[in-house]
Coordinates of C-alpha atoms and ligand atoms in Angstrom, one line a residue:
M1456 CA 20.3 -21.0 -83.4
T1457 CA 18.1 -20.2 -80.5
D1458 CA 17.5 -22.8 -77.7
E1459 CA 13.9 -23.1 -78.9
A1460 CA 15.0 -23.8 -82.5
Q1461 CA 17.5 -26.4 -81.2
H1462 CA 14.8 -28.2 -79.2
A1463 CA 12.4 -28.2 -82.1
A1464 CA 15.0 -29.7 -84.4
A1465 CA 14.0 -33.2 -83.3
V1466 CA 10.3 -32.6 -84.0
S1467 CA 8.6 -33.3 -87.3
P1468 CA 6.9 -30.4 -89.2
E1469 CA 3.5 -32.3 -88.8
Q1470 CA 3.9 -32.5 -85.0
A1471 CA 5.1 -28.9 -84.8
L1472 CA 2.1 -27.6 -86.8
G1473 CA -0.2 -29.7 -84.7
W1474 CA 1.2 -28.0 -81.6
Y1475 CA 0.9 -24.6 -83.1
R1476 CA -2.8 -25.3 -84.1
Q1477 CA -3.6 -26.4 -80.5
M1478 CA -1.9 -23.4 -78.9
V1479 CA -3.7 -21.0 -81.2
H1480 CA -7.0 -22.7 -80.6
I1481 CA -6.5 -22.4 -76.8
R1482 CA -5.5 -18.7 -77.1
K1483 CA -8.6 -17.8 -79.2
F1484 CA -10.8 -19.9 -76.9
E1485 CA -9.5 -18.1 -73.8
E1486 CA -9.8 -14.7 -75.4
K1487 CA -13.4 -15.5 -76.2
V1488 CA -14.0 -16.6 -72.5
V1489 CA -12.6 -13.2 -71.3
E1490 CA -14.9 -11.4 -73.7
L1491 CA -18.0 -13.4 -72.6
S1492 CA -17.0 -12.8 -69.0
G1493 CA -16.9 -9.1 -69.7
R1494 CA -20.4 -9.4 -71.1
G1495 CA -21.6 -10.9 -67.9
L1496 CA -22.2 -14.4 -69.4
V1497 CA -19.8 -16.3 -67.1
S1498 CA -21.1 -16.8 -63.6
G1499 CA -18.4 -16.3 -61.0
S1500 CA -14.7 -16.2 -61.8
T1501 CA -12.7 -17.6 -64.7
H1502 CA -8.9 -18.0 -64.9
P1503 CA -7.4 -17.6 -68.4
C1504 CA -4.3 -19.6 -69.2
I1505 CA -3.3 -17.0 -71.9
A1506 CA 0.6 -17.3 -72.4
Q1507 CA 0.7 -20.7 -70.7
E1508 CA -0.4 -22.6 -73.8
A1509 CA 3.0 -24.2 -74.4
V1510 CA 2.9 -26.0 -71.0
S1511 CA -0.6 -27.5 -71.6
V1512 CA 0.1 -28.6 -75.2
G1513 CA 3.7 -29.6 -74.7
C1514 CA 3.2 -31.9 -71.7
I1515 CA -0.2 -33.4 -72.8
S1516 CA 1.3 -34.4 -76.2
A1517 CA 3.8 -36.5 -74.3
L1518 CA 1.0 -38.8 -73.0
N1519 CA -0.6 -41.9 -74.4
A1520 CA -4.4 -42.0 -75.0
E1521 CA -4.8 -44.2 -71.9
D1522 CA -3.0 -41.8 -69.5
L1523 CA -4.8 -39.5 -67.1
V1524 CA -4.7 -35.8 -66.4
L1525 CA -5.7 -33.6 -63.5
A1526 CA -5.2 -29.8 -63.5
T1527 CA -6.1 -26.6 -61.7
Y1528 CA -9.0 -24.1 -62.2
R1529 CA -6.6 -22.4 -64.8
G1530 CA -7.1 -25.6 -66.9
H1531 CA -9.2 -24.8 -69.9
G1532 CA -6.1 -25.1 -72.1
T1533 CA -5.2 -28.4 -70.6
F1534 CA -8.7 -29.7 -71.2
L1535 CA -8.6 -28.6 -74.8
A1536 CA -5.1 -29.9 -75.3
R1537 CA -6.2 -33.3 -74.1
G1538 CA -8.9 -33.3 -76.8
G1539 CA -11.8 -31.9 -74.8
D1540 CA -14.7 -30.7 -76.9
P1541 CA -14.5 -26.8 -77.0
K1542 CA -18.3 -26.5 -77.3
A1543 CA -18.8 -28.7 -74.2
A1544 CA -16.1 -26.7 -72.4
M1545 CA -17.6 -23.3 -73.3
A1546 CA -21.1 -24.5 -72.3
E1547 CA -19.7 -25.6 -69.0
I1548 CA -18.0 -22.3 -68.4
L1549 CA -21.4 -20.6 -69.1
C1550 CA -23.1 -23.1 -66.8
R1551 CA -25.3 -24.6 -69.6
E1552 CA -27.0 -28.0 -69.7
T1553 CA -24.8 -29.0 -72.6
G1554 CA -21.6 -28.5 -70.7
C1555 CA -19.1 -31.3 -70.1
C1556 CA -20.4 -31.5 -66.4
K1557 CA -23.9 -30.5 -67.4
G1558 CA -23.3 -26.9 -66.3
K1559 CA -22.9 -27.8 -62.6
G1560 CA -19.1 -27.3 -62.4
G1561 CA -18.5 -24.0 -64.3
S1562 CA -15.2 -22.6 -65.4
M1563 CA -13.2 -24.2 -62.6
H1564 CA -14.5 -27.8 -62.9
L1565 CA -14.0 -29.2 -66.4
C1566 CA -14.0 -33.0 -66.6
D1567 CA -14.3 -35.7 -69.2
P1568 CA -13.3 -39.2 -68.1
D1569 CA -13.7 -40.5 -71.7
I1570 CA -10.6 -38.7 -72.7
G1571 CA -8.7 -39.4 -69.4
F1572 CA -9.3 -35.9 -68.2
L1573 CA -10.3 -36.4 -64.5
G1574 CA -10.9 -32.8 -63.8
T1575 CA -9.8 -29.3 -62.9
N1576 CA -10.1 -28.3 -59.3
A1577 CA -10.8 -24.9 -57.6
I1578 CA -9.0 -25.8 -54.3
V1579 CA -5.4 -24.9 -54.6
A1580 CA -3.2 -28.0 -54.3
A1581 CA -6.1 -30.3 -53.4
H1582 CA -5.8 -32.2 -56.7
I1583 CA -2.1 -33.1 -56.1
P1584 CA -2.8 -35.8 -53.6
I1585 CA -5.9 -36.8 -55.7
A1586 CA -3.8 -37.2 -58.8
S1587 CA -1.3 -39.2 -56.9
G1588 CA -4.0 -41.4 -55.5
V1589 CA -5.2 -42.0 -59.0
A1590 CA -1.6 -42.9 -60.1
L1591 CA -1.2 -45.2 -57.1
A1592 CA -4.5 -47.0 -58.0
N1593 CA -3.1 -47.5 -61.5
Q1594 CA 0.2 -48.8 -60.1
L1595 CA -1.6 -51.3 -57.9
K1596 CA -3.8 -52.4 -60.7
K1597 CA -0.7 -52.7 -63.0
T1598 CA -2.4 -50.7 -65.8
N1599 CA 0.8 -49.1 -67.2
R1600 CA -1.0 -45.7 -67.2
V1601 CA 0.8 -42.6 -66.1
T1602 CA -1.0 -39.7 -64.4
L1603 CA -0.1 -36.1 -65.1
C1604 CA -0.8 -33.4 -62.6
L1605 CA -0.5 -29.6 -63.3
F1606 CA -0.5 -27.0 -60.5
G1607 CA 0.7 -23.5 -59.8
D1608 CA 3.7 -22.0 -57.9
G1609 CA 1.3 -21.1 -55.1
A1610 CA 0.1 -24.7 -54.8
S1611 CA 3.8 -25.7 -54.4
C1612 CA 3.7 -23.8 -51.1
E1613 CA 0.9 -25.9 -49.6
G1614 CA 1.3 -28.8 -47.2
A1615 CA -0.6 -31.2 -49.4
F1616 CA 2.2 -30.8 -52.0
Y1617 CA 5.0 -31.9 -49.6
E1618 CA 3.1 -34.8 -48.1
T1619 CA 2.4 -36.0 -51.6
L1620 CA 6.0 -35.7 -52.8
N1621 CA 7.1 -37.9 -49.8
M1622 CA 4.6 -40.7 -50.5
V1623 CA 5.0 -40.8 -54.3
A1624 CA 8.8 -40.8 -54.1
L1625 CA 8.7 -43.5 -51.4
W1626 CA 6.3 -45.8 -53.4
K1627 CA 7.6 -44.9 -56.8
V1628 CA 4.1 -43.8 -57.9
P1629 CA 3.8 -43.3 -61.7
V1630 CA 2.9 -39.6 -61.5
V1631 CA 4.4 -36.6 -63.3
L1632 CA 4.0 -33.4 -61.4
V1633 CA 4.1 -30.3 -63.6
C1634 CA 4.3 -27.0 -61.7
E1635 CA 3.3 -24.0 -63.9
N1636 CA 5.4 -21.3 -62.3
N1637 CA 3.8 -18.2 -63.7
G1638 CA 5.4 -15.9 -61.2
Y1639 CA 2.3 -15.1 -59.1
A1640 CA -0.3 -16.6 -56.8
I1641 CA -3.1 -14.0 -57.3
S1642 CA -1.1 -10.9 -56.4
V1643 CA 1.8 -12.5 -54.5
P1644 CA 5.0 -12.7 -56.5
V1645 CA 7.2 -15.8 -56.1
K1646 CA 10.0 -13.7 -54.7
K1647 CA 7.8 -13.1 -51.6
S1648 CA 6.5 -16.7 -51.3
L1649 CA 9.4 -19.1 -52.2
S1650 CA 12.4 -19.9 -50.0
V1651 CA 14.3 -21.2 -53.0
P1652 CA 15.0 -19.7 -56.4
E1653 CA 13.7 -22.7 -58.2
I1654 CA 10.7 -24.8 -57.2
A1655 CA 12.3 -27.9 -58.9
T1656 CA 15.0 -28.0 -56.2
R1657 CA 12.4 -28.9 -53.7
A1658 CA 12.3 -32.4 -55.2
Q1659 CA 15.8 -33.0 -53.8
G1660 CA 14.4 -33.3 -50.3
F1661 CA 12.4 -36.3 -51.5
D1662 CA 15.1 -38.0 -53.5
M1663 CA 13.2 -37.5 -56.8
P1664 CA 14.3 -35.8 -60.0
G1665 CA 13.3 -32.1 -60.2
I1666 CA 13.9 -30.2 -63.4
S1667 CA 13.3 -26.5 -64.1
I1668 CA 12.7 -25.6 -67.7
D1669 CA 11.5 -22.7 -70.0
G1670 CA 7.8 -23.5 -70.0
N1671 CA 7.2 -21.2 -73.0
D1672 CA 9.5 -23.4 -75.2
I1673 CA 7.0 -26.1 -76.3
A1674 CA 9.6 -28.5 -77.6
E1675 CA 11.5 -28.4 -74.3
V1676 CA 8.2 -29.0 -72.4
Y1677 CA 7.4 -31.9 -74.6
E1678 CA 10.8 -33.6 -74.4
T1679 CA 11.2 -33.1 -70.6
T1680 CA 7.7 -34.5 -70.0
R1681 CA 8.2 -37.4 -72.5
R1682 CA 11.3 -38.5 -70.5
A1683 CA 9.5 -38.2 -67.2
V1684 CA 6.5 -40.2 -68.5
E1685 CA 8.8 -42.9 -69.8
R1686 CA 10.5 -43.1 -66.5
A1687 CA 7.2 -43.3 -64.6
R1688 CA 5.9 -46.0 -67.0
E1689 CA 9.0 -48.1 -66.5
G1690 CA 8.6 -48.1 -62.7
G1691 CA 11.2 -45.3 -62.0
G1692 CA 8.7 -43.2 -60.1
P1693 CA 7.7 -39.6 -60.1
T1694 CA 9.4 -36.5 -61.5
L1695 CA 8.8 -32.8 -60.6
I1696 CA 9.0 -30.5 -63.6
E1697 CA 8.9 -26.8 -63.1
C1698 CA 7.8 -24.9 -66.2
R1699 CA 8.8 -21.3 -65.9
T1700 CA 6.1 -19.3 -67.6
V1701 CA 4.1 -16.1 -67.3
R1702 CA 0.5 -15.4 -66.7
W1703 CA 0.2 -12.8 -69.3
E1704 CA -3.2 -11.3 -68.6
R1705 CA -4.5 -11.4 -65.0
H1706 CA -5.3 -13.8 -62.2
S1707 CA -8.9 -14.0 -63.2
A1708 CA -11.1 -12.3 -65.7
L1709 CA -12.6 -10.4 -62.8
S1710 CA -9.3 -9.0 -61.5
A1711 CA -7.9 -7.3 -64.6
G1712 CA -4.1 -6.9 -64.2
F1713 CA -3.9 -4.2 -61.6
Y1714 CA -0.7 -5.3 -60.0
E1715 CA 1.8 -5.8 -62.8
S1716 CA 4.1 -3.0 -64.0
R1717 CA 4.4 -1.9 -67.6
E1718 CA 7.9 -3.3 -67.8
E1719 CA 6.7 -6.6 -66.6
R1720 CA 4.0 -6.7 -69.2
K1721 CA 6.6 -6.0 -71.9
R1722 CA 8.7 -8.8 -70.6
W1723 CA 5.7 -11.2 -70.7
Q1724 CA 4.9 -10.3 -74.3
V1725 CA 8.4 -11.1 -75.4
V1726 CA 8.2 -14.6 -74.1
D1727 CA 4.8 -15.3 -75.5
P1728 CA 5.0 -18.9 -76.7
I1729 CA 2.9 -18.5 -79.8
P1730 CA 4.9 -15.9 -81.8
R1731 CA 8.1 -17.6 -80.6
F1732 CA 7.0 -20.9 -82.1
R1733 CA 5.7 -19.1 -85.2
T1734 CA 9.3 -18.0 -85.8
V1735 CA 10.6 -21.5 -85.6
L1736 CA 7.9 -22.7 -88.0
T1737 CA 8.4 -20.1 -90.6
G1738 CA 12.2 -20.2 -90.2
Q1739 CA 13.8 -23.6 -89.9
M1740 CA 10.7 -25.5 -90.9
A1741 CA 9.9 -23.3 -93.8
V1742 CA 6.2 -23.3 -93.2
Q1743 CA 4.3 -20.7 -95.3
A1744 CA 2.9 -17.8 -93.3
S1745 CA -0.4 -18.3 -95.1
V1746 CA -0.7 -21.8 -93.5
L1747 CA -0.4 -20.3 -90.1
E1748 CA -2.9 -17.5 -90.9
E1749 CA -5.4 -20.2 -92.0
I1750 CA -4.9 -21.9 -88.6
E1751 CA -5.5 -18.6 -86.8
Q1752 CA -8.7 -18.0 -88.8
E1753 CA -10.0 -21.5 -88.1
A1754 CA -9.2 -21.1 -84.4
E1755 CA -11.1 -17.8 -84.3
E1756 CA -14.1 -19.5 -85.9
A1757 CA -14.0 -22.5 -83.6
A1758 CA -14.0 -20.1 -80.6
E1759 CA -17.0 -18.2 -82.0
D1760 CA -18.8 -21.5 -82.8
A1761 CA -18.2 -22.7 -79.2
A1762 CA -19.5 -19.4 -77.8
E1763 CA -22.6 -19.5 -80.0
F1764 CA -23.3 -23.1 -79.0
A1765 CA -23.0 -22.2 -75.4
I1766 CA -25.1 -19.1 -75.5
R1767 CA -27.9 -21.0 -77.4
S1768 CA -27.9 -23.8 -74.8
P1769 CA -30.3 -23.7 -71.9
L1770 CA -28.9 -22.6 -68.5
T1771 CA -28.7 -25.4 -66.0
G1772 CA -31.6 -24.8 -63.6
T1773 CA -32.8 -25.9 -60.2
A1774 CA -34.7 -28.9 -61.7
Q1775 CA -31.3 -30.6 -62.3
L1776 CA -30.0 -29.9 -58.8
E1777 CA -30.6 -33.4 -57.5
Q1778 CA -29.6 -35.2 -60.6
D1779 CA -26.2 -37.0 -60.7
I1780 CA -25.6 -36.5 -57.0
F1781 CA -23.9 -39.2 -55.0
A1782 CA -25.1 -39.3 -51.4
Ligands
TPP2519 C1 -6.7 -24.1 -50.4 C2 -7.0 -22.7 -51.1 N1 -6.5 -21.6 -50.6 C3 -6.7 -20.4 -51.2 C4 -7.5 -20.4 -52.3 C5 -7.7 -19.0 -53.0 N2 -6.9 -19.0 -54.2 C6 -7.4 -19.2 -55.4 S1 -6.3 -19.1 -56.6 C7 -5.0 -18.8 -55.6 C8 -3.6 -18.6 -56.1 C9 -3.0 -19.9 -56.5 O1 -1.8 -19.6 -57.2 P1 -1.0 -20.6 -58.0 O2 -1.0 -21.9 -57.3 O3 0.3 -20.0 -58.3 O4 -1.8 -20.8 -59.4 P2 -2.1 -19.7 -60.5 O5 -3.4 -19.1 -60.1 O6 -1.0 -18.7 -60.6 O7 -2.3 -20.5 -61.7 C10 -5.5 -18.7 -54.3 C11 -4.7 -18.5 -53.1 C12 -8.0 -21.5 -52.8 N3 -8.8 -21.5 -53.9 N4 -7.7 -22.7 -52.2

């Protein structure tokens, strides 16, 4: 039995199918975003999370409905995994009035407080102290809510990360810090930016747990996050989880993979979380391939519907510039 199959053994077929559905929906959504970007419909840059779907879906499914999430600009998948409306997300990415932020945030700023999704952020590592402040506020208010914060390996090299680790460990703040280590910060490979082989070991300097896991094994991501969330909720404080993953496509839809080698591409495709989980579903869980094909078809249609909705919606114009502004 593979590691993945062992981790999935504790999961019900319903939950497993739900995860598969979410991962495939995110994949199709992101492929559509890349296509629309190529057609010149996305203003500025957009950062696909293709191949990182298991991290978004696995860790978000370990949360309660009241918990809170903050993520990076590579956060479309996290937004969708949290239950964000794909039409409102696509409209936001295309800067339309019907977007979740009325088209003023664009691809890097998705937000929906109604589902506890407090936003994605374009400034590398800036949201790590913000998420921890949110978690501290909830600790002080005794709400029992946990805050989940996702960020990249590049962000783990920023000063804001270390300052935050110190304070959240000291005050036992109920935050779960999930580092999506996809091997690169734009074009800089981790071997040129990290002083340690595993980002998770950095937690030791702050006397908090740090765990490095296979971020493309959705059941392992779920179980590790579930334990960290439980610990945070019970007053045990923060955990740093390093999800080792790959960024299969490119840094952004504008910078089509010009730096990865052919060998690296092949390695990335082998660890792709979707076909890997498909094997678990059709094998030990005996799910019919036709059920999965239906899910893939439905996801493709949902992505197309989201794109059509966004394209039909009016572009956010200068008339709205001064609306919803706090000064
Ligand atoms: C404070 C800051 N410095 C630099 C940048 C430019 N920048 C945008 S993305 C990025 C790479 C970040 O890499 P990582 O944290 O590993 O996340 P990934 O893009 O791989 O998901 C950089 C340096 C920025 N947006 N913010």
